[in-house]
Amino acid sequence: MPAANQAAAAERIAQLRAEIEKHDYAYYVLDAPIIPDAEYDKLFRELVALEAAYPELVTPDSPTQRVGGRPLPEFGELTHRVPMLSLANAFSAEEVEAFDRRCREGLGVARIRYACEPKFDGLAVSLLYENGIFVRGATRGDGYRGEDVTQNLRTVRNLPLRLKGEALPRFLEVRGEVLMLKRDFARLNARQAELGEKTFANPRNAAAGSLRQLDPRVTAKRPLRFYAYGVAEASQEDRIAKSHSEAMAKLMAWGLPVVAEREVVEGVEGLLAYYERMARKRQDLPYDIDGVVYKVDDLEAQERLGFVARAPRFAIAHKFPAQEALTVVEAIEVQVGRTGALTPVARLSPVFVGGVTVTNATLHNEDEVHRKDVRVGDTVIVRRAGDVIPEIVSVVHERRPPHARPFVMPKTCPVCGSAVEKPASEAIARCTGGLYCPAQRKQAILHFASRRAMDIEGLGEKLVDQLVERGLVKSVADLYRLTAHELSSLERMGEKSAQNLVTAIEKSKATTLSRFIYALGIRNVGEATAKDLARHFGDIKALMNASADQLMAVPEVGPVIAESIVHFFAEPHNRRVIDELLSAGVHWPHEKSAESGKLAGKTFVLTGTLSSLTRAAAKAAIEAAGGKVTESVSKKTDFVVVGEEPGSKYDKARALGVTVLDEAQFLELLR
Ligand code: D41
């Protein structure tokens, strides 16, 4: 190797070691990682590769020479009777196919049965039972020797200190993971914060920090769980089953906790289908997982396949894409919403996270930007879990460029230049331009056309942008004046689609009063309130002329909503647009006002299953008769309708003395 390259490699190696040591300290000692695991792995892999290329640069103190966590000297060391192996990883379907191929070729069979289980993100431990009594437990450590954490493990609530049943093996070494359930983690962190103690970054760190407490009394207060994933066998005499799945069933029968989400599948299609199922379930599982594990089910086949280096050939972990990654904030832009709300949005260097490429993350509002102290140029951790929108978790402060300035909310609207106001009592800054502001106008039109409002099919964002920018649509009433000829002059609009849109707009004229009220986009008036208003007033003119007091006579309309409505109709422009819409032919069937229907003013709650009609049908029937259906029982509820297998609402109704109707009584009332 040329000396110059070697010098460069030596320098990079030194950098990487320093960086990795810093992260090891943050992770293992402080239980407070600075960067995502995937990012750490990248650094580590780079170091491994460099040291492989320049073996003369490997030193005994390199982080690569330390495998697993070194035992804390405060705990006694324990040698595992059977080494605790590591698991190879697969990150793609191709790698899983290669794993299956190797197994099939190694065994000389066409198809393999696999045991599949979640891959817990916890701490691997080994438990020793002698004649059914828990005698010792250790962390994985370097795989050969771990820390003796017997006293701490005894405090883990679901770990049996004595196994159930008869014919228990003389020695049983159970392998598994210690972890914290998501809800327990949330509760623990809330309690830690309340006590002014340190909080944990994630359930894994909380579990690690809790199990490696020097004082078992502290561990005892932490909600740890154990799940078994295997049995270590020192000899043939120890064999308790013919297959992994059978062994797990046996552990369960002896009272050891075994995860419910385990399955036996056939072939590589079976593996990939299990992966997909678990990926979909992931968010709803009570524990964190970072992938799934596949194991050849037949134990004899496992033995024949054997091991490479320190990992078994018969098992592999199929990891989910990392949910956190590092990227750089290129800009913080401000978006204007329908009600003028200004939302700061971080524009990010594209980064692959949670299985998709992310380029934006909402920052919600000004306070949020300041709380997280996100600045342009910052390196940040972005997280995208499941289908939720990407968010910035935190800033890596050490990577902040020297002149990064804090974000300032603009004083004027970035779209229309109107003043921005932010009442002291609110978190949201707003553009005061109203419908003068093209951004608000666009959003107002999109809302008006949306499915639950006027339901104009085909009127999407790209089109609305063009219509507003070309001045073809200034208010929603202008929509009803558009011709197919005008529309076909727009980009990506053929004659056929122009005609379709005109038809859709025409069709939207036949609507309902509640949809119409909702479509107006009055601040604080959502679908449910629009329905209440329609039912109460029965007519748009009555609503337009209502005073705040009259509005507050509607159940569930308080001073804030009333004020928004009065404010909206006080605006001459809004009244004019409504008149124009009505003249254009927007209409709805006459609504019975609250005084007319036979169930007028009555509030219902439904619970349990009705045999003769669906929930939606029951609701529609009540509403058609002027009544109202709400979700929860209160003193204001008039009737609770009880079907088969009612929930707690039934008990609550009885406790509050609300009239309870069975299905027959309810049908009688409707008749
Ligand atoms: O849930 C896990 N993290 C998990 C880890 C699991 N479900 N199964 C595992 N199986 C093994 C073998 C096949 C070697 C018995 C494992 C691990 N090992 C493991 N955990 C930490 C290192 C290795």
XYZ file of C-alpha atoms and ligand atoms in Angstrom:
694
model
C 0.000 0.000 0.000
C 1.359 3.481 -0.839
C 2.449 5.420 2.227
C 0.215 8.406 1.410
C -2.887 6.214 1.389
C -1.859 4.609 4.596
C -1.343 7.980 6.244
C -4.806 9.074 5.101
C -6.281 5.811 6.359
C -4.556 6.210 9.722
C -5.996 9.672 10.080
C -9.522 8.555 9.184
C -9.218 5.559 11.517
C -8.273 7.862 14.376
C -11.238 10.115 13.599
C -13.637 7.201 13.429
C -12.394 5.713 16.693
C -12.794 9.000 18.512
C -16.275 9.438 17.069
C -17.327 5.869 17.907
C -15.953 6.092 21.446
C -17.949 9.230 22.029
C -21.119 7.498 20.834
C -20.361 4.369 22.862
C -20.113 6.513 25.945
C -23.377 8.312 25.194
C -25.130 5.034 24.432
C -23.766 2.603 27.011
C -22.878 4.837 29.911
C -25.377 7.659 29.637
C -28.091 5.568 27.910
C -28.640 8.718 25.860
C -27.594 8.166 22.236
C -26.715 11.180 20.102
C -27.230 9.681 16.636
C -29.511 6.952 15.216
C -28.316 3.337 15.394
C -28.124 3.102 11.600
C -25.739 6.056 11.534
C -23.554 4.478 14.214
C -23.485 1.225 12.252
C -22.246 3.142 9.205
C -19.311 4.604 11.153
C -18.545 1.218 12.638
C -18.637 -0.541 9.263
C -16.343 2.082 7.761
C -13.841 1.466 10.544
C -14.061 -2.307 10.128
C -13.462 -1.961 6.371
C -10.470 0.354 6.828
C -8.914 -1.887 9.435
C -9.437 -4.892 7.147
C -7.584 -3.041 4.370
C -4.791 -1.920 6.732
C -4.461 -4.681 9.337
C -1.182 -3.132 10.546
C -3.265 -0.208 11.871
C -5.442 -2.368 14.131
C -4.711 -1.722 17.798
C -6.081 -3.627 20.783
C -7.962 -0.539 22.015
C -9.891 -0.089 18.763
C -13.676 -0.210 19.272
C -13.731 -3.068 16.732
C -11.788 -5.236 19.176
C -14.519 -4.987 21.705
C -17.393 -7.320 20.937
C -20.690 -6.710 22.631
C -20.794 -4.817 25.883
C -17.793 -5.337 28.104
C -18.979 -6.550 31.519
C -19.265 -3.794 34.094
C -16.642 -4.617 36.707
C -19.220 -4.038 39.441
C -21.144 -7.107 38.317
C -19.573 -10.519 38.633
C -18.645 -12.196 35.378
C -20.376 -15.355 34.313
C -19.263 -17.756 31.585
C -22.094 -19.016 29.388
C -22.264 -22.822 29.292
C -23.066 -22.500 25.597
C -21.843 -19.327 23.866
C -24.514 -16.752 22.984
C -24.149 -16.361 19.259
C -24.952 -13.338 17.237
C -27.412 -13.243 14.366
C -26.575 -12.372 10.775
C -28.739 -9.624 9.245
C -30.679 -9.413 6.003
C -31.899 -6.037 4.748
C -33.722 -7.088 1.570
C -35.862 -9.835 0.050
C -32.851 -10.853 -2.074
C -30.773 -11.451 1.028
C -33.572 -13.560 2.489
C -33.765 -15.558 -0.754
C -30.014 -16.145 -0.564
C -30.398 -17.320 3.052
C -33.131 -19.789 2.055
C -31.019 -21.024 -0.865
C -27.993 -21.630 1.372
C -30.145 -23.550 3.848
C -31.775 -25.675 1.141
C -28.439 -26.464 -0.490
C -26.824 -27.184 2.847
C -29.573 -29.649 3.711
C -30.187 -30.955 0.198
C -33.942 -30.354 0.364
C -36.383 -28.502 -1.874
C -38.373 -26.677 0.760
C -37.861 -25.759 4.406
C -40.161 -25.131 7.355
C -39.163 -22.047 9.273
C -40.091 -20.715 12.668
C -40.639 -16.941 12.500
C -40.731 -14.507 15.396
C -40.461 -10.782 16.023
C -36.968 -9.429 16.610
C -37.202 -7.647 19.916
C -35.167 -4.547 20.423
C -34.095 -5.341 23.948
C -31.207 -6.963 25.772
C -30.277 -10.602 25.208
C -29.948 -12.600 28.429
C -29.421 -16.208 29.403
C -31.267 -17.822 32.312
C -30.245 -21.035 34.016
C -32.888 -23.234 35.651
C -31.803 -26.187 37.765
C -34.561 -28.694 38.414
C -37.016 -25.942 37.563
C -35.553 -23.318 39.880
C -34.091 -20.082 38.498
C -30.511 -20.038 39.757
C -28.544 -17.602 37.595
C -28.921 -15.128 34.792
C -26.475 -13.132 32.743
C -26.361 -10.522 30.014
C -24.936 -11.579 26.678
C -21.704 -9.637 27.194
C -19.198 -10.637 24.541
C -21.107 -13.847 23.818
C -18.821 -15.980 25.972
C -18.935 -14.123 29.223
C -21.605 -11.770 30.460
C -22.500 -9.867 33.601
C -24.126 -11.748 36.411
C -27.412 -9.873 36.776
C -29.229 -12.628 38.684
C -30.495 -10.306 41.418
C -31.842 -7.832 38.908
C -33.483 -10.540 36.797
C -35.299 -11.831 39.859
C -37.193 -8.528 39.914
C -38.536 -8.991 36.369
C -42.195 -9.586 37.040
C -43.005 -12.106 34.296
C -39.839 -14.157 34.732
C -40.781 -17.363 36.589
C -38.556 -18.106 39.576
C -39.861 -21.665 39.515
C -41.079 -23.559 36.443
C -44.446 -25.337 36.378
C -45.106 -28.963 35.548
C -43.391 -32.265 35.963
C -40.448 -33.989 34.301
C -38.492 -30.754 34.251
C -34.958 -30.990 32.862
C -32.121 -31.010 35.385
C -30.459 -28.114 33.550
C -32.282 -25.695 31.319
C -30.582 -22.694 29.819
C -33.170 -20.362 28.344
C -32.236 -17.541 25.999
C -34.370 -14.494 25.546
C -34.679 -10.730 25.609
C -35.405 -8.330 28.414
C -37.385 -5.334 27.233
C -39.851 -2.659 28.217
C -43.321 -2.420 26.659
C -44.037 0.856 24.866
C -46.787 1.890 27.292
C -44.648 1.075 30.343
C -41.820 3.085 28.817
C -44.087 6.095 28.301
C -45.312 5.859 31.883
C -41.789 5.470 33.266
C -40.529 8.474 31.313
C -43.457 10.586 32.487
C -42.693 9.599 36.080
C -38.975 10.268 35.660
C -39.743 13.717 34.250
C -42.119 14.465 37.128
C -39.443 13.527 39.655
C -36.912 15.639 37.771
C -34.894 12.529 36.958
C -33.360 11.723 33.614
C -35.637 10.372 30.880
C -34.684 7.699 28.363
C -34.405 8.073 24.594
C -36.291 4.857 23.797
C -37.576 1.630 25.394
C -34.343 -0.192 24.579
C -32.194 2.282 26.475
C -34.655 2.285 29.336
C -34.511 -1.529 29.519
C -30.702 -1.582 29.330
C -30.336 1.145 31.920
C -32.772 -0.629 34.231
C -31.322 -4.125 33.983
C -27.775 -2.917 34.568
C -28.625 -1.011 37.743
C -26.239 -1.778 40.553
C -29.075 -1.588 43.052
C -31.709 -4.284 42.359
C -34.255 -2.184 44.272
C -34.085 0.357 41.469
C -34.520 -2.381 38.860
C -37.502 -3.691 40.791
C -39.293 -0.371 40.252
C -38.776 -0.559 36.501
C -41.432 -2.355 34.419
C -39.198 -4.929 32.693
C -40.394 -8.015 30.807
C -38.709 -11.144 29.612
C -39.523 -13.116 26.438
C -37.815 -16.429 25.669
C -36.572 -17.026 22.105
C -34.559 -20.201 22.441
C -32.931 -22.942 24.475
C -29.201 -23.478 24.687
C -28.330 -27.135 24.683
C -25.022 -28.356 26.017
C -25.610 -31.947 24.930
C -28.087 -34.325 23.288
C -29.432 -35.251 26.730
C -30.648 -31.682 27.132
C -32.831 -31.899 24.039
C -36.393 -31.043 24.965
C -37.983 -31.085 21.492
C -37.533 -31.989 17.836
C -38.192 -28.495 16.500
C -37.780 -24.894 17.585
C -41.540 -24.341 17.550
C -42.057 -27.395 19.740
C -39.367 -26.159 22.147
C -41.142 -22.801 22.401
C -44.435 -24.552 23.152
C -42.702 -26.505 25.887
C -41.177 -23.366 27.434
C -44.632 -21.841 27.429
C -46.096 -24.892 29.154
C -43.406 -24.552 31.839
C -44.596 -21.019 32.464
C -41.942 -19.085 30.554
C -43.186 -16.042 28.596
C -43.069 -16.685 24.845
C -44.181 -14.123 22.288
C -47.651 -14.684 20.810
C -46.736 -13.396 17.333
C -44.703 -16.459 16.358
C -45.516 -18.614 13.351
C -44.266 -21.616 11.433
C -44.194 -21.038 7.662
C -43.053 -22.881 4.549
C -40.443 -21.688 2.079
C -39.148 -18.249 1.273
C -42.625 -16.970 0.273
C -43.767 -17.849 3.770
C -40.871 -15.846 5.255
C -41.546 -12.760 3.155
C -45.283 -12.872 3.822
C -44.582 -13.029 7.576
C -42.246 -10.039 7.236
C -44.977 -8.023 5.504
C -47.569 -8.962 8.109
C -45.315 -7.929 10.962
C -44.262 -4.704 9.225
C -47.937 -3.764 9.020
C -48.630 -4.743 12.624
C -45.493 -3.140 13.985
C -46.996 0.131 15.188
C -49.815 -1.609 17.020
C -47.631 -4.137 18.803
C -47.140 -3.446 22.504
C -43.355 -3.758 22.163
C -40.694 -2.302 19.859
C -39.233 -4.566 17.217
C -36.544 -3.783 14.681
C -37.221 -6.724 12.374
C -38.141 -10.393 12.423
C -36.074 -13.545 12.952
C -36.256 -16.681 10.809
C -35.004 -20.032 12.112
C -34.930 -23.420 10.426
C -37.550 -25.143 12.570
C -36.098 -28.659 12.648
C -33.432 -28.828 15.365
C -31.545 -31.659 13.763
C -31.346 -29.659 10.529
C -30.097 -26.675 12.567
C -27.293 -28.822 13.899
C -26.321 -30.048 10.433
C -26.171 -26.483 9.113
C -23.953 -25.401 11.977
C -22.194 -22.050 12.259
C -20.050 -19.571 10.399
C -17.801 -17.428 12.541
C -19.995 -16.535 15.531
C -23.404 -16.740 13.878
C -25.593 -19.749 13.110
C -26.196 -20.637 9.446
C -29.727 -21.740 10.298
C -31.078 -18.362 11.432
C -31.148 -14.775 10.197
C -32.632 -11.465 11.317
C -34.575 -9.636 8.596
C -34.385 -6.004 9.636
C -36.967 -3.323 8.948
C -35.691 -0.164 7.278
C -34.276 2.228 9.861
C -36.919 4.671 11.113
C -34.408 7.352 11.946
C -31.706 8.917 9.840
C -29.476 11.961 9.758
C -29.886 14.719 7.226
C -29.344 18.451 6.796
C -31.943 21.236 6.960
C -31.523 23.166 3.722
C -34.199 25.759 4.396
C -37.102 26.515 6.689
C -40.034 27.705 4.607
C -43.385 28.984 5.753
C -46.597 27.554 4.290
C -49.949 29.313 4.414
C -53.019 27.203 5.167
C -56.730 27.707 4.500
C -57.323 29.770 7.619
C -54.095 31.705 7.110
C -52.152 29.630 9.632
C -48.425 29.889 8.949
C -46.647 26.554 9.273
C -42.867 26.347 9.200
C -41.681 23.419 7.093
C -38.120 22.130 7.009
C -36.771 21.391 3.530
C -34.312 18.545 3.935
C -31.534 17.014 1.893
C -33.315 13.907 0.568
C -32.818 10.984 2.910
C -34.085 7.395 2.830
C -35.865 6.612 6.082
C -38.659 4.241 7.090
C -38.689 2.872 3.534
C -39.247 6.161 1.649
C -37.252 9.208 0.580
C -38.086 12.158 2.778
C -37.522 15.777 1.701
C -39.821 17.746 4.044
C -40.736 17.681 7.689
C -43.371 19.848 9.296
C -42.264 21.914 12.258
C -45.882 22.661 13.296
C -45.421 26.205 14.606
C -42.947 28.803 15.732
C -42.778 27.580 19.336
C -41.964 24.091 18.138
C -39.074 25.360 15.994
C -37.677 27.192 19.003
C -38.245 24.336 21.399
C -36.278 22.005 19.134
C -33.984 24.891 18.166
C -33.838 23.829 14.527
C -31.785 26.121 12.309
C -30.933 26.196 8.626
C -27.721 24.206 8.095
C -28.331 21.982 11.102
C -27.822 18.253 10.973
C -30.969 16.674 12.379
C -32.394 13.261 13.197
C -35.535 12.675 11.113
C -37.965 9.967 12.044
C -40.636 8.350 9.926
C -42.480 5.556 11.706
C -45.163 3.650 9.827
C -47.421 5.965 7.889
C -47.000 8.986 10.118
C -45.632 12.174 8.600
C -41.884 12.619 8.992
C -40.731 14.676 11.925
C -37.534 16.129 13.243
C -36.633 14.380 16.485
C -33.670 16.499 17.480
C -30.695 18.513 16.343
C -27.143 17.130 16.483
C -25.725 20.220 18.137
C -22.112 19.267 17.605
C -22.598 19.499 13.866
C -24.111 22.978 13.853
C -22.319 25.276 11.405
C -20.832 28.338 13.125
C -23.193 30.992 11.800
C -26.545 29.191 11.905
C -29.202 31.703 12.929
C -32.377 30.924 14.873
C -35.604 30.827 12.862
C -37.716 33.979 12.845
C -41.371 33.959 11.808
C -41.814 36.548 9.039
C -43.755 39.706 9.942
C -45.570 39.638 6.594
C -47.178 36.779 4.688
C -44.649 35.146 2.325
C -47.397 34.698 -0.286
C -49.433 37.933 -0.282
C -47.422 40.326 1.884
C -50.278 41.035 4.329
C -49.453 41.535 7.987
C -48.983 38.455 10.161
C -50.673 38.398 13.549
C -50.226 36.085 16.479
C -52.484 36.549 19.499
C -50.512 36.029 22.695
C -52.846 33.227 23.726
C -52.225 31.175 20.569
C -49.349 29.153 19.197
C -50.310 29.862 15.606
C -49.304 32.928 13.599
C -51.719 33.847 10.808
C -51.737 35.831 7.601
C -54.415 38.539 7.873
C -54.931 38.649 4.083
C -58.008 36.408 4.173
C -59.229 35.543 0.698
C -57.046 38.288 -0.731
C -54.145 35.920 -0.071
C -53.784 33.511 -3.041
C -52.508 30.762 -0.720
C -55.609 30.999 1.453
C -57.827 31.287 -1.595
C -56.351 28.102 -3.061
C -56.825 26.235 0.188
C -60.356 27.585 0.571
C -61.242 26.363 -2.922
C -59.687 22.949 -2.306
C -61.620 22.645 0.931
C -64.859 23.748 -0.759
C -64.385 21.082 -3.460
C -63.259 18.312 -1.087
C -65.110 15.027 -0.818
C -66.905 15.702 2.444
C -67.814 19.242 1.406
C -69.171 19.946 -2.129
C -67.463 16.830 -3.489
C -66.263 18.135 -6.869
C -64.413 15.195 -8.334
C -61.207 15.968 -10.219
C -60.592 19.457 -8.827
C -57.139 18.880 -7.372
C -54.231 20.967 -6.194
C -52.461 21.414 -9.556
C -55.651 22.641 -11.176
C -56.593 25.011 -8.390
C -53.089 26.507 -8.532
C -53.560 27.297 -12.202
C -57.108 28.584 -11.814
C -56.069 31.017 -9.095
C -52.809 32.064 -10.714
C -54.500 32.813 -14.055
C -57.218 34.782 -12.316
C -59.947 32.456 -13.581
C -61.226 31.781 -10.079
C -61.215 34.484 -7.424
C -63.894 33.043 -5.191
C -65.587 29.663 -4.983
C -68.606 31.118 -6.783
C -66.431 31.572 -9.891
C -66.171 27.774 -10.134
C -69.784 27.674 -11.331
C -69.007 30.074 -14.182
C -66.136 28.028 -15.666
C -66.654 26.712 -19.193
C -65.154 23.607 -20.779
C -63.476 25.908 -23.288
C -61.667 27.912 -20.573
C -60.650 24.760 -18.732
C -59.207 23.037 -21.790
C -56.678 25.872 -22.131
C -55.051 24.758 -18.849
C -51.988 22.556 -18.632
C -52.640 18.837 -18.601
C -56.330 19.374 -19.414
C -57.725 17.688 -22.480
C -61.165 18.466 -23.866
C -62.549 15.307 -22.355
C -61.281 16.035 -18.835
C -62.425 19.654 -19.124
C -65.917 18.438 -19.937
C -65.791 15.929 -17.079
C -64.874 18.660 -14.647
C -67.707 20.914 -15.813
C -70.077 17.984 -15.289
C -68.673 17.343 -11.813
C -69.091 21.014 -10.885
C -72.663 20.967 -12.169
C -73.399 17.817 -10.186
C -72.099 19.410 -6.981
C -74.928 21.965 -7.051
C -77.262 19.402 -5.536
C -75.962 19.173 -1.998
C -77.140 19.326 1.612
C -77.242 22.311 3.928
C -74.716 20.780 6.303
C -72.229 20.058 3.507
C -72.693 23.600 2.250
C -72.030 25.113 5.682
C -68.974 22.909 6.104
C -67.742 23.827 2.601
C -67.706 27.542 3.469
C -64.635 26.880 5.569
C -65.649 28.945 8.582
C -62.911 28.741 11.179
C -63.692 26.242 13.973
C -66.694 24.846 12.094
C -65.964 21.227 11.231
C -68.310 18.626 9.834
C -70.035 17.836 13.117
C -70.709 21.484 13.959
C -71.943 22.109 10.409
C -74.457 19.302 10.929
C -75.593 20.739 14.260
C -76.027 24.171 12.708
C -77.945 22.832 9.705
C -80.284 20.877 11.954
C -80.840 23.781 14.306
C -81.351 26.586 11.784
C -82.730 24.565 8.884
C -81.880 27.367 6.483
C -78.792 29.358 5.484
C -80.419 32.798 5.845
C -81.300 32.127 9.474
C -77.723 31.071 10.144
C -76.270 34.123 8.376
C -78.320 36.456 10.542
C -77.917 34.676 13.871
C -76.389 36.535 16.798
C -73.718 35.004 18.999
C -76.364 34.301 21.653
C -78.659 32.599 19.179
C -75.738 30.510 17.967
C -74.851 29.464 21.473
C -78.334 28.017 21.868
C -77.112 25.184 19.630
C -75.828 22.363 21.820
C -72.017 22.123 21.550
C -71.620 25.620 20.143
C -69.644 27.703 22.605
C -68.426 31.308 22.507
C -65.370 30.573 20.340
C -67.335 28.874 17.565
C -70.145 31.450 17.804
C -67.628 34.267 17.463
C -66.025 32.642 14.376
C -69.431 32.294 12.708
C -70.512 35.875 13.460
C -67.141 37.118 12.228
C -67.438 35.136 8.993
C -70.902 36.409 8.095
C -70.051 39.989 9.080
C -67.698 40.010 6.098
C -69.679 41.451 3.127
C -67.499 39.514 0.703
C -68.564 36.206 2.253
C -72.265 37.128 2.080
C -71.871 38.093 -1.563
C -70.190 34.782 -2.430
C -73.060 32.890 -0.759
C -75.633 34.869 -2.755
C -73.715 34.130 -5.940
C -73.575 30.423 -5.132
C -77.321 30.328 -4.554
C -78.010 32.224 -7.790
C -75.694 29.802 -9.628
C -78.099 27.059 -8.580
C -76.509 25.488 -5.501
C -79.423 23.961 -3.615
C -80.337 21.364 -0.999
C -83.467 19.606 0.195
C -85.335 21.428 2.899
C -83.950 20.375 6.291
C -86.261 19.821 9.148
C -85.233 22.211 11.824
C -84.805 21.061 15.363
C -88.365 21.978 16.287
C -89.971 19.690 13.711
C -88.773 16.044 13.950
C -90.334 13.791 16.581
C -86.932 13.220 18.235
C -86.107 16.928 18.004
C -83.507 18.005 20.524
C -83.009 14.476 21.850
C -79.494 13.124 22.240
C -78.734 9.418 21.752
C -75.747 7.201 22.448
C -75.471 3.784 20.763
C -73.649 0.849 22.349
C -73.367 -2.821 21.377
C -74.594 -4.453 18.175
C -78.205 -4.083 16.978
C -79.595 -7.101 15.146
C -81.950 -5.421 12.661
C -79.912 -2.406 11.552
C -76.326 -1.207 11.332
C -74.927 1.524 13.478
C -74.860 3.921 10.510
C -78.511 3.157 9.720
C -79.550 3.709 13.338
C -77.719 7.015 13.370
C -79.343 8.120 10.099
C -82.802 7.183 11.414
C -82.298 9.213 14.588
C -80.998 12.206 12.650
C -83.844 12.020 10.135
C -86.235 12.361 13.056
C -84.371 15.419 14.324
C -82.316 13.670 17.012
C -78.604 13.630 17.485
C -76.094 10.828 18.129
C -73.044 11.443 20.297
C -70.167 9.209 21.306
C -70.088 9.441 25.059
C -72.722 9.284 27.753
C -73.219 12.334 29.949
C -76.000 13.809 32.030
C -77.213 15.563 28.870
C -77.793 12.240 27.084
C -81.519 11.468 26.728
C -81.342 7.825 25.614
C -78.769 5.074 25.484
C -79.665 2.379 22.932
C -78.239 -0.962 24.000
C -77.565 -3.843 21.590
C -75.746 -7.162 22.002
C -72.507 -7.042 24.019
C -72.772 -3.426 25.119
C -69.652 -1.620 26.281
C -68.955 0.510 29.330
C -71.389 3.139 28.016
C -74.190 0.956 29.291
C -72.771 0.965 32.826
C -72.251 4.691 32.636
C -75.860 5.234 31.515
C -77.101 3.242 34.488
C -74.808 5.094 36.842
C -76.082 8.458 35.583
C -79.713 7.339 35.500
C -80.045 7.910 31.726
C -82.985 6.126 30.059
C -81.839 2.865 28.503
C -83.661 1.457 25.441
C -83.297 -2.063 24.099
C -83.596 -2.660 20.362
C -87.353 -3.256 20.403
C -88.039 -0.121 22.445
C -85.801 1.896 20.154
C -87.612 0.686 17.000
C -90.926 1.471 18.668
C -89.748 5.022 19.371
C -88.688 5.501 15.742
C -91.964 4.219 14.361
O -35.880 -11.157 19.422
C -34.653 -11.236 19.320
N -33.914 -10.153 19.480
C -33.998 -12.536 19.011
C -32.630 -12.655 19.164
C -34.742 -13.666 18.592
N -36.085 -13.595 18.442
N -34.108 -14.828 18.308
C -32.762 -14.959 18.457
N -32.191 -16.151 18.168
C -30.870 -16.310 18.295
C -30.278 -17.631 17.965
C -30.848 -18.202 16.701
C -28.791 -17.546 17.813
C -30.606 -18.552 19.111
C -31.961 -13.863 18.891
C -30.577 -14.085 19.017
N -30.060 -15.300 18.711
C -29.631 -13.078 19.477
N -29.900 -12.029 20.225
C -28.765 -11.361 20.446
C -27.755 -11.981 19.813
C -28.284 -13.067 19.207
